[in-house]
Amino acid sequence: MFNLRKSSSKLYDQNTFDDQFMRDLRRARKSVIIESPFLRTARVERFISIFHRLKKRGVAILLNTKPLEEYDEIYKLQVQKSLSLLQSAGVDVLFTVKHHRKLAIIDRQVIYEGSLNILSYHDSCEIMRRTTSTLEAEMLIDFIGLNKFMEVK
């Protein structure tokens, strides 16, 4: 279980992020918020089985991404396939115009913030900071305005 009282922070790069993020996803009990402006099918497929398992356990999953119209034509088919996979796994998808934030919030306690597009990352130099803090997670959810889309408190 996550430490609710103490805030802790650690940095990850493109080589170390996935292992820790997958561990945190598997531990999720209530909610997962992912903000990834770009979607790539290979990357979505990496997470889809975990999303299915989380939904079976009753975990709410919300993805905030940019609308299909903002993608170049060459990527639209891949994005449509990714969205179809995510929605078939029970992921709620929110579209935000000119979206560019890259973050995740798990169980309103664990925050990932940085430059790594969680659902599209491929072969680039990235950074993500993992912070464990209920207070900071609630502050972030309020700041980005997602409370109204999350049923779990």
Short mmCIF file of N, CA and C in Angstrom, two decimals:
data_model
loop_
_atom_site.label_atom_id
_atom_site.label_comp_id
_atom_site.label_asym_id
_atom_site.label_seq_id
_atom_site.Cartn_x
_atom_site.Cartn_y
_atom_site.Cartn_z
N MET A 1 0.84 -1.18 0.00
CA MET A 1 0.00 0.00 0.00
C MET A 1 0.88 1.24 0.00
N PHE A 2 0.34 2.34 -0.45
CA PHE A 2 1.08 3.58 -0.55
C PHE A 2 1.10 4.30 0.79
N ASN A 3 2.18 5.03 1.05
CA ASN A 3 2.31 5.82 2.25
C ASN A 3 1.49 7.10 2.10
N LEU A 4 0.47 7.28 2.93
CA LEU A 4 -0.44 8.41 2.79
C LEU A 4 0.06 9.69 3.43
N ARG A 5 0.93 9.60 4.40
CA ARG A 5 1.31 10.78 5.18
C ARG A 5 2.57 11.46 4.66
N LYS A 6 3.50 10.71 4.22
CA LYS A 6 4.79 11.25 3.85
C LYS A 6 4.87 11.46 2.34
N SER A 7 5.46 12.56 1.93
CA SER A 7 5.68 12.83 0.51
C SER A 7 7.07 12.34 0.14
N SER A 8 7.16 11.63 -0.97
CA SER A 8 8.46 11.20 -1.45
C SER A 8 8.49 11.39 -2.96
N SER A 9 9.69 11.54 -3.51
CA SER A 9 9.83 11.83 -4.92
C SER A 9 11.03 11.10 -5.49
N LYS A 10 10.90 10.61 -6.72
CA LYS A 10 12.01 9.93 -7.39
C LYS A 10 11.91 10.19 -8.88
N LEU A 11 13.05 10.27 -9.55
CA LEU A 11 13.09 10.52 -10.99
C LEU A 11 13.29 9.23 -11.77
N TYR A 12 12.64 9.17 -12.94
CA TYR A 12 12.76 8.03 -13.85
C TYR A 12 13.03 8.57 -15.24
N ASP A 13 13.69 7.75 -16.06
CA ASP A 13 13.89 8.12 -17.46
C ASP A 13 13.19 7.10 -18.34
N GLN A 14 13.39 7.22 -19.64
CA GLN A 14 12.72 6.34 -20.59
C GLN A 14 13.10 4.86 -20.40
N ASN A 15 14.19 4.59 -19.73
CA ASN A 15 14.62 3.19 -19.50
C ASN A 15 14.10 2.61 -18.20
N THR A 16 13.77 3.46 -17.24
CA THR A 16 13.37 2.96 -15.92
C THR A 16 11.90 3.20 -15.58
N PHE A 17 11.22 4.02 -16.37
CA PHE A 17 9.84 4.40 -16.07
C PHE A 17 8.86 3.23 -16.08
N ASP A 18 8.87 2.44 -17.14
CA ASP A 18 7.83 1.41 -17.32
C ASP A 18 7.72 0.43 -16.16
N ASP A 19 8.83 -0.07 -15.68
CA ASP A 19 8.78 -1.06 -14.60
C ASP A 19 8.08 -0.51 -13.37
N GLN A 20 8.46 0.69 -12.95
CA GLN A 20 7.83 1.29 -11.77
C GLN A 20 6.37 1.63 -12.03
N PHE A 21 6.08 2.19 -13.19
CA PHE A 21 4.70 2.56 -13.51
C PHE A 21 3.80 1.33 -13.54
N MET A 22 4.28 0.24 -14.12
CA MET A 22 3.50 -1.01 -14.17
C MET A 22 3.23 -1.53 -12.75
N ARG A 23 4.24 -1.47 -11.88
CA ARG A 23 4.04 -1.89 -10.49
C ARG A 23 2.94 -1.05 -9.83
N ASP A 24 3.01 0.26 -10.03
CA ASP A 24 2.00 1.14 -9.44
C ASP A 24 0.62 0.87 -10.03
N LEU A 25 0.53 0.64 -11.33
CA LEU A 25 -0.76 0.32 -11.94
C LEU A 25 -1.35 -0.95 -11.34
N ARG A 26 -0.52 -1.98 -11.21
CA ARG A 26 -1.02 -3.26 -10.66
C ARG A 26 -1.55 -3.10 -9.23
N ARG A 27 -1.02 -2.14 -8.48
CA ARG A 27 -1.45 -1.89 -7.10
C ARG A 27 -2.69 -1.01 -7.01
N ALA A 28 -3.09 -0.39 -8.11
CA ALA A 28 -4.21 0.55 -8.08
C ALA A 28 -5.46 -0.13 -7.55
N ARG A 29 -6.19 0.58 -6.69
CA ARG A 29 -7.40 0.03 -6.07
C ARG A 29 -8.65 0.85 -6.39
N LYS A 30 -8.47 2.13 -6.73
CA LYS A 30 -9.65 2.98 -6.94
C LYS A 30 -9.66 3.70 -8.28
N SER A 31 -8.56 4.36 -8.62
CA SER A 31 -8.59 5.18 -9.83
C SER A 31 -7.21 5.34 -10.47
N VAL A 32 -7.26 5.51 -11.79
CA VAL A 32 -6.07 5.81 -12.57
C VAL A 32 -6.45 6.92 -13.54
N ILE A 33 -5.69 8.00 -13.50
CA ILE A 33 -5.84 9.10 -14.46
C ILE A 33 -4.55 9.13 -15.27
N ILE A 34 -4.68 9.16 -16.59
CA ILE A 34 -3.51 9.29 -17.46
C ILE A 34 -3.78 10.44 -18.42
N GLU A 35 -2.85 11.37 -18.49
CA GLU A 35 -2.90 12.42 -19.48
C GLU A 35 -1.74 12.19 -20.44
N SER A 36 -2.08 11.78 -21.65
CA SER A 36 -1.10 11.51 -22.68
C SER A 36 -1.65 12.09 -23.98
N PRO A 37 -1.08 13.20 -24.44
CA PRO A 37 -1.66 13.85 -25.62
C PRO A 37 -1.55 13.02 -26.90
N PHE A 38 -0.57 12.15 -26.97
CA PHE A 38 -0.38 11.34 -28.17
C PHE A 38 -0.63 9.86 -27.84
N LEU A 39 -1.13 9.12 -28.82
CA LEU A 39 -1.38 7.69 -28.67
C LEU A 39 -0.69 6.94 -29.79
N ARG A 40 -0.06 5.84 -29.43
CA ARG A 40 0.59 4.96 -30.40
C ARG A 40 0.14 3.54 -30.07
N THR A 41 -0.33 2.81 -31.07
CA THR A 41 -0.93 1.49 -30.86
C THR A 41 0.00 0.54 -30.10
N ALA A 42 1.26 0.48 -30.48
CA ALA A 42 2.19 -0.44 -29.81
C ALA A 42 2.29 -0.13 -28.32
N ARG A 43 2.26 1.12 -27.99
CA ARG A 43 2.37 1.54 -26.59
C ARG A 43 1.07 1.22 -25.83
N VAL A 44 -0.08 1.48 -26.44
CA VAL A 44 -1.37 1.17 -25.83
C VAL A 44 -1.47 -0.33 -25.59
N GLU A 45 -1.05 -1.13 -26.56
CA GLU A 45 -1.11 -2.59 -26.42
C GLU A 45 -0.29 -3.08 -25.24
N ARG A 46 0.76 -2.37 -24.90
CA ARG A 46 1.60 -2.74 -23.75
C ARG A 46 0.81 -2.67 -22.43
N PHE A 47 -0.17 -1.78 -22.36
CA PHE A 47 -0.92 -1.55 -21.11
C PHE A 47 -2.31 -2.18 -21.10
N ILE A 48 -2.81 -2.61 -22.23
CA ILE A 48 -4.22 -2.97 -22.35
C ILE A 48 -4.64 -4.11 -21.43
N SER A 49 -3.81 -5.13 -21.25
CA SER A 49 -4.19 -6.24 -20.37
C SER A 49 -4.29 -5.79 -18.91
N ILE A 50 -3.42 -4.88 -18.49
CA ILE A 50 -3.49 -4.34 -17.13
C ILE A 50 -4.78 -3.53 -16.97
N PHE A 51 -5.13 -2.74 -17.98
CA PHE A 51 -6.36 -1.96 -17.91
C PHE A 51 -7.58 -2.87 -17.78
N HIS A 52 -7.60 -3.96 -18.54
CA HIS A 52 -8.71 -4.92 -18.43
C HIS A 52 -8.81 -5.47 -17.00
N ARG A 53 -7.68 -5.86 -16.42
CA ARG A 53 -7.68 -6.41 -15.05
C ARG A 53 -8.13 -5.37 -14.03
N LEU A 54 -7.67 -4.14 -14.20
CA LEU A 54 -8.07 -3.08 -13.28
C LEU A 54 -9.57 -2.84 -13.34
N LYS A 55 -10.12 -2.79 -14.53
CA LYS A 55 -11.57 -2.56 -14.68
C LYS A 55 -12.36 -3.70 -14.04
N LYS A 56 -11.89 -4.93 -14.17
CA LYS A 56 -12.58 -6.07 -13.54
C LYS A 56 -12.58 -5.92 -12.02
N ARG A 57 -11.57 -5.26 -11.47
CA ARG A 57 -11.49 -5.01 -10.02
C ARG A 57 -12.26 -3.76 -9.62
N GLY A 58 -12.86 -3.08 -10.59
CA GLY A 58 -13.64 -1.89 -10.27
C GLY A 58 -12.85 -0.59 -10.22
N VAL A 59 -11.65 -0.58 -10.77
CA VAL A 59 -10.83 0.63 -10.79
C VAL A 59 -11.30 1.54 -11.93
N ALA A 60 -11.56 2.80 -11.61
CA ALA A 60 -11.94 3.79 -12.63
C ALA A 60 -10.68 4.23 -13.37
N ILE A 61 -10.74 4.23 -14.70
CA ILE A 61 -9.59 4.65 -15.51
C ILE A 61 -10.05 5.75 -16.44
N LEU A 62 -9.37 6.90 -16.35
CA LEU A 62 -9.68 8.05 -17.18
C LEU A 62 -8.44 8.44 -17.97
N LEU A 63 -8.59 8.54 -19.29
CA LEU A 63 -7.53 9.03 -20.16
C LEU A 63 -7.94 10.39 -20.68
N ASN A 64 -7.05 11.36 -20.58
CA ASN A 64 -7.25 12.66 -21.19
C ASN A 64 -6.22 12.79 -22.30
N THR A 65 -6.70 13.02 -23.52
CA THR A 65 -5.82 13.11 -24.68
C THR A 65 -6.34 14.20 -25.62
N LYS A 66 -5.63 14.44 -26.69
CA LYS A 66 -6.11 15.45 -27.63
C LYS A 66 -7.06 14.82 -28.64
N PRO A 67 -7.96 15.62 -29.22
CA PRO A 67 -8.94 15.08 -30.16
C PRO A 67 -8.30 14.59 -31.45
N LEU A 68 -8.96 13.65 -32.07
CA LEU A 68 -8.48 13.04 -33.31
C LEU A 68 -8.18 14.09 -34.39
N GLU A 69 -8.98 15.13 -34.43
CA GLU A 69 -8.81 16.17 -35.46
C GLU A 69 -7.46 16.88 -35.37
N GLU A 70 -6.81 16.82 -34.22
CA GLU A 70 -5.53 17.51 -34.05
C GLU A 70 -4.33 16.67 -34.48
N TYR A 71 -4.57 15.45 -34.88
CA TYR A 71 -3.48 14.59 -35.36
C TYR A 71 -3.27 14.79 -36.85
N ASP A 72 -2.03 14.62 -37.29
CA ASP A 72 -1.74 14.60 -38.72
C ASP A 72 -2.44 13.39 -39.33
N GLU A 73 -2.82 13.50 -40.59
CA GLU A 73 -3.54 12.43 -41.29
C GLU A 73 -2.82 11.09 -41.19
N ILE A 74 -1.52 11.10 -41.24
CA ILE A 74 -0.73 9.87 -41.24
C ILE A 74 -0.91 9.06 -39.94
N TYR A 75 -1.27 9.74 -38.84
CA TYR A 75 -1.40 9.07 -37.55
C TYR A 75 -2.84 8.73 -37.17
N LYS A 76 -3.81 9.27 -37.87
CA LYS A 76 -5.21 9.14 -37.45
C LYS A 76 -5.68 7.69 -37.34
N LEU A 77 -5.30 6.84 -38.27
CA LEU A 77 -5.73 5.44 -38.22
C LEU A 77 -5.17 4.75 -36.97
N GLN A 78 -3.92 5.01 -36.66
CA GLN A 78 -3.30 4.44 -35.47
C GLN A 78 -3.98 4.94 -34.19
N VAL A 79 -4.32 6.20 -34.16
CA VAL A 79 -5.00 6.78 -33.00
C VAL A 79 -6.38 6.17 -32.85
N GLN A 80 -7.11 6.01 -33.95
CA GLN A 80 -8.44 5.40 -33.89
C GLN A 80 -8.36 3.98 -33.34
N LYS A 81 -7.37 3.21 -33.79
CA LYS A 81 -7.19 1.85 -33.29
C LYS A 81 -6.87 1.87 -31.79
N SER A 82 -6.00 2.78 -31.38
CA SER A 82 -5.64 2.90 -29.97
C SER A 82 -6.85 3.25 -29.12
N LEU A 83 -7.65 4.20 -29.58
CA LEU A 83 -8.85 4.60 -28.85
C LEU A 83 -9.85 3.45 -28.75
N SER A 84 -9.98 2.68 -29.81
CA SER A 84 -10.88 1.54 -29.80
C SER A 84 -10.43 0.49 -28.77
N LEU A 85 -9.14 0.22 -28.72
CA LEU A 85 -8.59 -0.72 -27.74
C LEU A 85 -8.85 -0.23 -26.32
N LEU A 86 -8.57 1.03 -26.08
CA LEU A 86 -8.75 1.61 -24.74
C LEU A 86 -10.21 1.57 -24.32
N GLN A 87 -11.10 1.97 -25.21
CA GLN A 87 -12.52 1.99 -24.86
C GLN A 87 -13.06 0.57 -24.67
N SER A 88 -12.55 -0.40 -25.42
CA SER A 88 -13.00 -1.79 -25.23
C SER A 88 -12.52 -2.34 -23.89
N ALA A 89 -11.47 -1.75 -23.33
CA ALA A 89 -10.99 -2.15 -22.01
C ALA A 89 -11.72 -1.41 -20.89
N GLY A 90 -12.64 -0.53 -21.26
CA GLY A 90 -13.41 0.20 -20.25
C GLY A 90 -12.79 1.51 -19.81
N VAL A 91 -11.79 1.98 -20.55
CA VAL A 91 -11.16 3.25 -20.22
C VAL A 91 -12.08 4.39 -20.68
N ASP A 92 -12.37 5.32 -19.78
CA ASP A 92 -13.13 6.52 -20.15
C ASP A 92 -12.16 7.50 -20.80
N VAL A 93 -12.54 8.04 -21.95
CA VAL A 93 -11.65 8.93 -22.69
C VAL A 93 -12.24 10.33 -22.73
N LEU A 94 -11.41 11.28 -22.35
CA LEU A 94 -11.76 12.69 -22.38
C LEU A 94 -10.85 13.36 -23.40
N PHE A 95 -11.41 14.20 -24.25
CA PHE A 95 -10.62 14.89 -25.26
C PHE A 95 -10.49 16.36 -24.89
N THR A 96 -9.26 16.86 -24.86
CA THR A 96 -9.00 18.25 -24.53
C THR A 96 -8.23 18.90 -25.69
N VAL A 97 -8.79 19.97 -26.22
CA VAL A 97 -8.18 20.70 -27.34
C VAL A 97 -6.82 21.26 -26.92
N LYS A 98 -5.85 21.13 -27.79
CA LYS A 98 -4.48 21.60 -27.58
C LYS A 98 -3.83 20.99 -26.34
N HIS A 99 -4.21 19.78 -26.04
CA HIS A 99 -3.69 19.07 -24.86
C HIS A 99 -2.21 18.77 -25.04
N HIS A 100 -1.44 18.96 -23.98
CA HIS A 100 -0.01 18.63 -24.06
C HIS A 100 0.57 18.13 -22.74
N ARG A 101 -0.25 17.99 -21.70
CA ARG A 101 0.28 17.53 -20.40
C ARG A 101 0.60 16.04 -20.46
N LYS A 102 1.65 15.66 -19.76
CA LYS A 102 2.03 14.26 -19.63
C LYS A 102 2.10 13.94 -18.14
N LEU A 103 1.10 13.21 -17.66
CA LEU A 103 1.07 12.88 -16.24
C LEU A 103 0.18 11.68 -15.98
N ALA A 104 0.28 11.15 -14.80
CA ALA A 104 -0.61 10.09 -14.33
C ALA A 104 -0.81 10.28 -12.83
N ILE A 105 -2.01 9.91 -12.38
CA ILE A 105 -2.31 9.97 -10.95
C ILE A 105 -3.00 8.65 -10.60
N ILE A 106 -2.42 7.92 -9.68
CA ILE A 106 -2.94 6.61 -9.30
C ILE A 106 -3.46 6.67 -7.86
N ASP A 107 -4.73 6.28 -7.70
CA ASP A 107 -5.39 6.23 -6.39
C ASP A 107 -5.28 7.54 -5.62
N ARG A 108 -5.23 8.65 -6.36
CA ARG A 108 -5.16 9.97 -5.74
C ARG A 108 -4.00 10.07 -4.74
N GLN A 109 -2.93 9.32 -5.02
CA GLN A 109 -1.77 9.30 -4.12
C GLN A 109 -0.44 9.37 -4.86
N VAL A 110 -0.34 8.68 -5.97
CA VAL A 110 0.92 8.60 -6.71
C VAL A 110 0.80 9.44 -7.97
N ILE A 111 1.74 10.36 -8.14
CA ILE A 111 1.74 11.28 -9.28
C ILE A 111 2.98 11.02 -10.13
N TYR A 112 2.78 10.97 -11.42
CA TYR A 112 3.89 10.98 -12.38
C TYR A 112 3.73 12.24 -13.22
N GLU A 113 4.78 13.05 -13.30
CA GLU A 113 4.77 14.26 -14.12
C GLU A 113 6.09 14.37 -14.85
N GLY A 114 6.03 14.77 -16.11
CA GLY A 114 7.28 14.95 -16.84
C GLY A 114 7.05 15.11 -18.32
N SER A 115 8.00 14.63 -19.11
CA SER A 115 7.95 14.80 -20.56
C SER A 115 7.55 13.54 -21.31
N LEU A 116 7.46 12.42 -20.62
CA LEU A 116 7.20 11.14 -21.28
C LEU A 116 5.70 10.97 -21.57
N ASN A 117 5.36 10.81 -22.84
CA ASN A 117 3.99 10.50 -23.24
C ASN A 117 3.73 9.04 -22.91
N ILE A 118 2.98 8.77 -21.87
CA ILE A 118 2.82 7.41 -21.36
C ILE A 118 2.28 6.46 -22.41
N LEU A 119 1.33 6.90 -23.22
CA LEU A 119 0.71 6.00 -24.20
C LEU A 119 1.21 6.21 -25.62
N SER A 120 2.35 6.86 -25.78
CA SER A 120 2.92 6.98 -27.12
C SER A 120 4.45 6.97 -27.15
N TYR A 121 5.07 7.00 -26.00
CA TYR A 121 6.53 7.11 -25.94
C TYR A 121 7.22 6.08 -26.84
N HIS A 122 8.24 6.54 -27.56
CA HIS A 122 9.07 5.63 -28.36
C HIS A 122 10.41 6.31 -28.66
N ASP A 123 11.48 5.73 -28.13
CA ASP A 123 12.84 6.06 -28.54
C ASP A 123 13.19 7.55 -28.48
N SER A 124 13.03 8.16 -27.32
CA SER A 124 13.48 9.52 -27.13
C SER A 124 13.93 9.69 -25.68
N CYS A 125 14.64 10.75 -25.43
CA CYS A 125 15.16 11.02 -24.09
C CYS A 125 14.08 11.73 -23.27
N GLU A 126 13.60 11.08 -22.20
CA GLU A 126 12.47 11.60 -21.44
C GLU A 126 12.76 11.56 -19.94
N ILE A 127 11.89 12.22 -19.18
CA ILE A 127 12.00 12.21 -17.73
C ILE A 127 10.59 12.20 -17.13
N MET A 128 10.44 11.49 -16.01
CA MET A 128 9.19 11.50 -15.24
C MET A 128 9.57 11.53 -13.77
N ARG A 129 8.88 12.38 -13.03
CA ARG A 129 9.06 12.44 -11.59
C ARG A 129 7.87 11.71 -10.96
N ARG A 130 8.17 10.77 -10.07
CA ARG A 130 7.14 10.06 -9.32
C ARG A 130 7.10 10.63 -7.91
N THR A 131 5.95 11.14 -7.52
CA THR A 131 5.75 11.71 -6.20
C THR A 131 4.62 10.97 -5.51
N THR A 132 4.83 10.63 -4.26
CA THR A 132 3.79 9.99 -3.46
C THR A 132 3.31 11.00 -2.43
N SER A 133 2.09 11.51 -2.66
CA SER A 133 1.52 12.50 -1.74
C SER A 133 0.03 12.65 -2.05
N THR A 134 -0.81 12.31 -1.08
CA THR A 134 -2.25 12.48 -1.26
C THR A 134 -2.59 13.96 -1.43
N LEU A 135 -1.98 14.82 -0.64
CA LEU A 135 -2.24 16.25 -0.71
C LEU A 135 -1.89 16.80 -2.09
N GLU A 136 -0.70 16.48 -2.60
CA GLU A 136 -0.28 16.98 -3.90
C GLU A 136 -1.12 16.39 -5.03
N ALA A 137 -1.52 15.12 -4.90
CA ALA A 137 -2.38 14.50 -5.91
C ALA A 137 -3.73 15.21 -5.98
N GLU A 138 -4.32 15.47 -4.83
CA GLU A 138 -5.62 16.18 -4.81
C GLU A 138 -5.47 17.59 -5.38
N MET A 139 -4.37 18.25 -5.04
CA MET A 139 -4.12 19.59 -5.57
C MET A 139 -4.01 19.56 -7.09
N LEU A 140 -3.32 18.58 -7.62
CA LEU A 140 -3.14 18.45 -9.07
C LEU A 140 -4.47 18.15 -9.77
N ILE A 141 -5.25 17.23 -9.22
CA ILE A 141 -6.56 16.89 -9.80
C ILE A 141 -7.45 18.12 -9.85
N ASP A 142 -7.45 18.89 -8.76
CA ASP A 142 -8.23 20.14 -8.74
C ASP A 142 -7.69 21.14 -9.76
N PHE A 143 -6.38 21.29 -9.81
CA PHE A 143 -5.75 22.27 -10.69
C PHE A 143 -6.06 22.00 -12.15
N ILE A 144 -6.02 20.74 -12.58
CA ILE A 144 -6.27 20.42 -13.98
C ILE A 144 -7.75 20.22 -14.27
N GLY A 145 -8.58 20.32 -13.25
CA GLY A 145 -10.03 20.31 -13.43
C GLY A 145 -10.64 18.97 -13.72
N LEU A 146 -10.05 17.89 -13.23
CA LEU A 146 -10.58 16.56 -13.54
C LEU A 146 -11.48 15.98 -12.46
N ASN A 147 -11.64 16.67 -11.34
CA ASN A 147 -12.51 16.15 -10.27
C ASN A 147 -13.92 15.86 -10.77
N LYS A 148 -14.42 16.72 -11.64
CA LYS A 148 -15.79 16.54 -12.13
C LYS A 148 -15.94 15.29 -13.01
N PHE A 149 -14.84 14.73 -13.47
CA PHE A 149 -14.90 13.52 -14.30
C PHE A 149 -14.60 12.25 -13.52
N MET A 150 -14.21 12.39 -12.26
CA MET A 150 -13.85 11.23 -11.44
C MET A 150 -14.91 10.97 -10.39
N GLU A 151 -15.44 9.77 -10.41
CA GLU A 151 -16.45 9.36 -9.44
C GLU A 151 -15.83 9.02 -8.08
N VAL A 152 -14.61 8.50 -8.12
CA VAL A 152 -13.96 8.01 -6.90
C VAL A 152 -13.37 9.17 -6.13
N LYS A 153 -13.66 9.24 -4.85
CA LYS A 153 -13.10 10.29 -3.98
C LYS A 153 -12.06 9.72 -3.06
#
